[in-house]
């Protein structure tokens, strides 16, 4: 059985065969400002549907990236400290200092109970943006009673890496991070799927 609870932004609880996974924990209240450098910032607008305390125990946190405060905020970091496992990028695992953090490169895998968690490519911006935005991954979830994979895109735009996920896995369920994120200071450059790219991705997947 699969049960998904959306909490806000990229944060959700996925329950699969009794395994509880939390994605990208963001629990700060509205009004919190996050600065990204280069004159870019954002303000948290909505109250999360659940607090970290409401979520309860989880088996692992799937953290697409740690370097942006709107994707792992202060309250989210507090929750992360209580999690028995964190699956994330290699860079994030090194920065977090969490004793049970597993850092994965794209297409590397780890086990959480009966589930296989595989990191997938993500590009959180236009070509050449990696030195500025840092490493991000998505996730493929397989195993247990799942008849086909589940895909979580992470913060990404459409690019060849997402197309490769579609070619390799053909997931039955996909959670895509939309929003067409842009900043006034960086002009028309985008850092996540817009609606048109989401349609392209969903069709390919």
Coordinates of C-alpha atoms in Angstrom, one line a residue:
X1 CA 0.0 0.0 0.0
X2 CA 1.2 3.5 -0.8
X3 CA 0.0 6.6 1.1
X4 CA 1.2 10.1 0.4
X5 CA 0.7 13.1 2.7
X6 CA 1.7 16.5 1.2
X7 CA 2.9 18.9 4.0
X8 CA 4.1 21.9 1.9
X9 CA 6.6 22.8 -0.8
X10 CA 8.6 19.7 -1.5
X11 CA 7.8 18.1 1.9
X12 CA 5.7 15.0 2.1
X13 CA 5.4 11.7 3.9
X14 CA 5.4 8.6 1.8
X15 CA 4.3 5.4 3.5
X16 CA 5.1 2.2 1.5
X17 CA 4.7 -1.3 3.0
X18 CA 5.0 0.2 6.5
X19 CA 8.1 2.2 5.7
X20 CA 7.8 5.9 6.4
X21 CA 9.8 8.3 4.3
X22 CA 9.9 12.1 4.6
X23 CA 11.1 14.3 1.8
X24 CA 12.9 17.6 2.0
X25 CA 11.7 18.8 5.5
X26 CA 10.5 22.4 5.6
X27 CA 8.6 23.4 8.8
X28 CA 9.4 27.0 9.4
X29 CA 6.4 29.4 9.9
X30 CA 5.5 32.0 7.3
X31 CA 7.6 35.1 7.0
X32 CA 11.0 33.4 7.2
X33 CA 13.4 34.9 4.6
X34 CA 16.1 32.7 3.0
X35 CA 19.1 34.3 1.3
X36 CA 20.9 32.5 -1.5
X37 CA 23.6 35.0 -2.4
X38 CA 24.0 37.0 -5.6
X39 CA 21.1 39.2 -4.4
X40 CA 18.6 36.3 -4.6
X41 CA 16.2 35.5 -1.7
X42 CA 12.8 34.1 -1.0
X43 CA 10.2 34.5 1.7
X44 CA 8.2 31.5 3.1
X45 CA 4.6 32.3 2.4
X46 CA 2.5 29.3 3.7
X47 CA 2.1 27.5 7.0
X48 CA 3.1 23.8 6.7
X49 CA 0.1 21.5 7.1
X50 CA 2.1 19.6 9.8
X51 CA 4.9 20.4 12.2
X52 CA 7.9 18.2 12.6
X53 CA 6.4 17.0 15.9
X54 CA 3.1 16.1 14.0
X55 CA 5.0 13.9 11.5
X56 CA 6.1 11.4 14.1
X57 CA 8.9 8.8 13.6
X58 CA 10.2 8.1 10.1
X59 CA 12.5 5.4 8.8
X60 CA 14.4 7.8 6.6
X61 CA 14.5 11.4 5.2
X62 CA 15.1 11.7 1.5
X63 CA 16.9 15.0 1.1
X64 CA 17.4 16.2 -2.4
X65 CA 19.8 19.0 -1.3
X66 CA 20.7 20.8 1.9
X67 CA 22.3 24.1 0.7
X68 CA 19.1 26.1 0.2
X69 CA 17.1 27.3 3.2
X70 CA 13.8 27.0 1.5
X71 CA 14.4 23.3 1.0
X72 CA 15.9 22.5 4.4
X73 CA 15.0 25.2 6.8
X74 CA 15.9 25.7 10.5
X75 CA 13.0 23.6 11.8
X76 CA 13.7 21.0 9.1
X77 CA 17.3 20.7 10.3
X78 CA 16.0 20.1 13.8
X79 CA 13.8 17.3 12.5
X80 CA 16.7 15.9 10.5
X81 CA 18.8 15.5 13.7
X82 CA 16.2 13.0 15.0
X83 CA 15.9 10.9 11.9
X84 CA 17.5 7.4 11.9
X85 CA 18.6 7.7 8.3
X86 CA 19.2 10.5 5.8
X87 CA 19.7 9.8 2.1
X88 CA 21.0 12.7 0.1
X89 CA 23.8 13.9 -2.1
X90 CA 27.5 13.1 -1.4
X91 CA 28.2 16.8 -0.8
X92 CA 25.2 17.2 1.6
X93 CA 26.2 14.0 3.6
X94 CA 29.6 15.5 4.2
X95 CA 28.3 18.9 5.3
X96 CA 25.5 17.6 7.5
X97 CA 27.6 15.6 9.9
X98 CA 24.7 13.2 10.5
X99 CA 26.0 9.9 11.8
X100 CA 23.5 8.0 9.5
X101 CA 23.7 10.1 6.4
X102 CA 24.1 8.2 3.1
X103 CA 25.5 10.3 0.3
X104 CA 24.7 9.1 -3.2
X105 CA 25.8 10.1 -6.7
X106 CA 23.2 9.7 -9.5
X107 CA 22.2 6.1 -10.1
X108 CA 23.8 4.9 -6.8
X109 CA 21.5 3.0 -4.5
X110 CA 20.9 2.2 -0.8
X111 CA 18.4 0.1 1.1
X112 CA 15.8 1.4 3.6
X113 CA 14.0 -1.7 4.9
X114 CA 12.6 -3.6 1.9
X115 CA 12.9 -0.5 -0.4
X116 CA 15.8 0.3 -2.7
X117 CA 16.4 4.1 -2.9
X118 CA 18.3 5.2 -6.0
X119 CA 19.6 8.8 -6.5
X120 CA 18.7 10.3 -9.9
X121 CA 20.2 13.2 -11.8
X122 CA 18.8 16.7 -11.2
X123 CA 20.0 20.1 -12.4
X124 CA 18.7 22.9 -10.2
X125 CA 19.1 25.6 -12.9
X126 CA 20.3 26.4 -16.4
X127 CA 23.3 24.8 -18.0
X128 CA 26.5 25.8 -16.2
X129 CA 24.7 26.6 -12.9
X130 CA 26.2 23.8 -10.8
X131 CA 29.0 25.9 -9.2
X132 CA 26.4 28.4 -8.0
X133 CA 23.4 26.2 -7.0
X134 CA 25.3 23.1 -5.9
X135 CA 24.5 19.4 -6.2
X136 CA 20.9 18.1 -6.2
X137 CA 19.4 14.6 -6.7
X138 CA 16.0 13.1 -7.2
X139 CA 15.0 9.6 -6.1
X140 CA 13.7 6.4 -7.5
X141 CA 12.0 4.1 -5.0
X142 CA 11.6 0.3 -5.8
X143 CA 11.1 -2.9 -4.0
X144 CA 8.6 -4.3 -1.5
X145 CA 5.2 -4.7 -2.9
X146 CA 5.7 -2.0 -5.6
X147 CA 5.0 -3.3 -9.0
X148 CA 6.7 -0.3 -10.7
X149 CA 9.1 2.5 -9.5
X150 CA 8.1 5.7 -7.8
X151 CA 10.0 8.8 -8.9
X152 CA 10.7 12.0 -6.9
X153 CA 12.3 14.6 -9.2
X154 CA 14.0 16.9 -6.7
X155 CA 14.4 20.5 -7.7
X156 CA 15.3 20.4 -11.3
X157 CA 14.6 21.7 -14.8
X158 CA 14.0 19.4 -17.8
X159 CA 17.4 18.1 -19.1
X160 CA 19.0 14.9 -20.4
X161 CA 19.3 13.5 -16.8
X162 CA 15.6 13.5 -16.3
X163 CA 15.1 12.0 -19.8
X164 CA 17.5 9.2 -18.8
X165 CA 15.4 8.5 -15.7
X166 CA 12.4 8.0 -18.0
X167 CA 14.4 5.7 -20.3
X168 CA 15.7 3.5 -17.4
X169 CA 12.8 3.2 -15.1
X170 CA 9.3 4.1 -16.6
X171 CA 7.9 5.0 -13.1
X172 CA 4.2 4.4 -12.3
X173 CA 4.0 7.4 -10.0
X174 CA 6.0 10.6 -10.4
X175 CA 6.2 13.5 -7.9
X176 CA 7.5 16.6 -9.9
X177 CA 8.8 19.7 -8.2
X178 CA 7.2 22.6 -10.1
X179 CA 7.1 26.3 -9.6
X180 CA 9.2 27.8 -12.4
X181 CA 11.4 29.3 -9.7
X182 CA 13.1 32.6 -10.8
X183 CA 14.8 35.5 -9.0
X184 CA 14.7 39.2 -10.0
X185 CA 18.4 39.3 -9.6
X186 CA 19.0 36.5 -12.1
X187 CA 16.5 37.6 -14.7
X188 CA 14.8 35.0 -16.8
X189 CA 16.9 32.0 -15.6
X190 CA 14.8 29.2 -14.1
X191 CA 15.6 26.8 -11.3
X192 CA 12.7 24.3 -11.4
X193 CA 10.2 22.9 -13.8
X194 CA 7.6 25.2 -15.4
X195 CA 4.3 23.8 -16.5
X196 CA 5.4 23.2 -20.1
X197 CA 8.5 21.2 -18.9
X198 CA 6.4 19.3 -16.4
X199 CA 4.1 18.1 -19.3
X200 CA 7.2 17.1 -21.3
X201 CA 8.6 15.2 -18.3
X202 CA 5.3 13.5 -17.4
X203 CA 4.9 12.4 -21.0
X204 CA 8.4 11.0 -21.1
X205 CA 8.1 9.3 -17.7

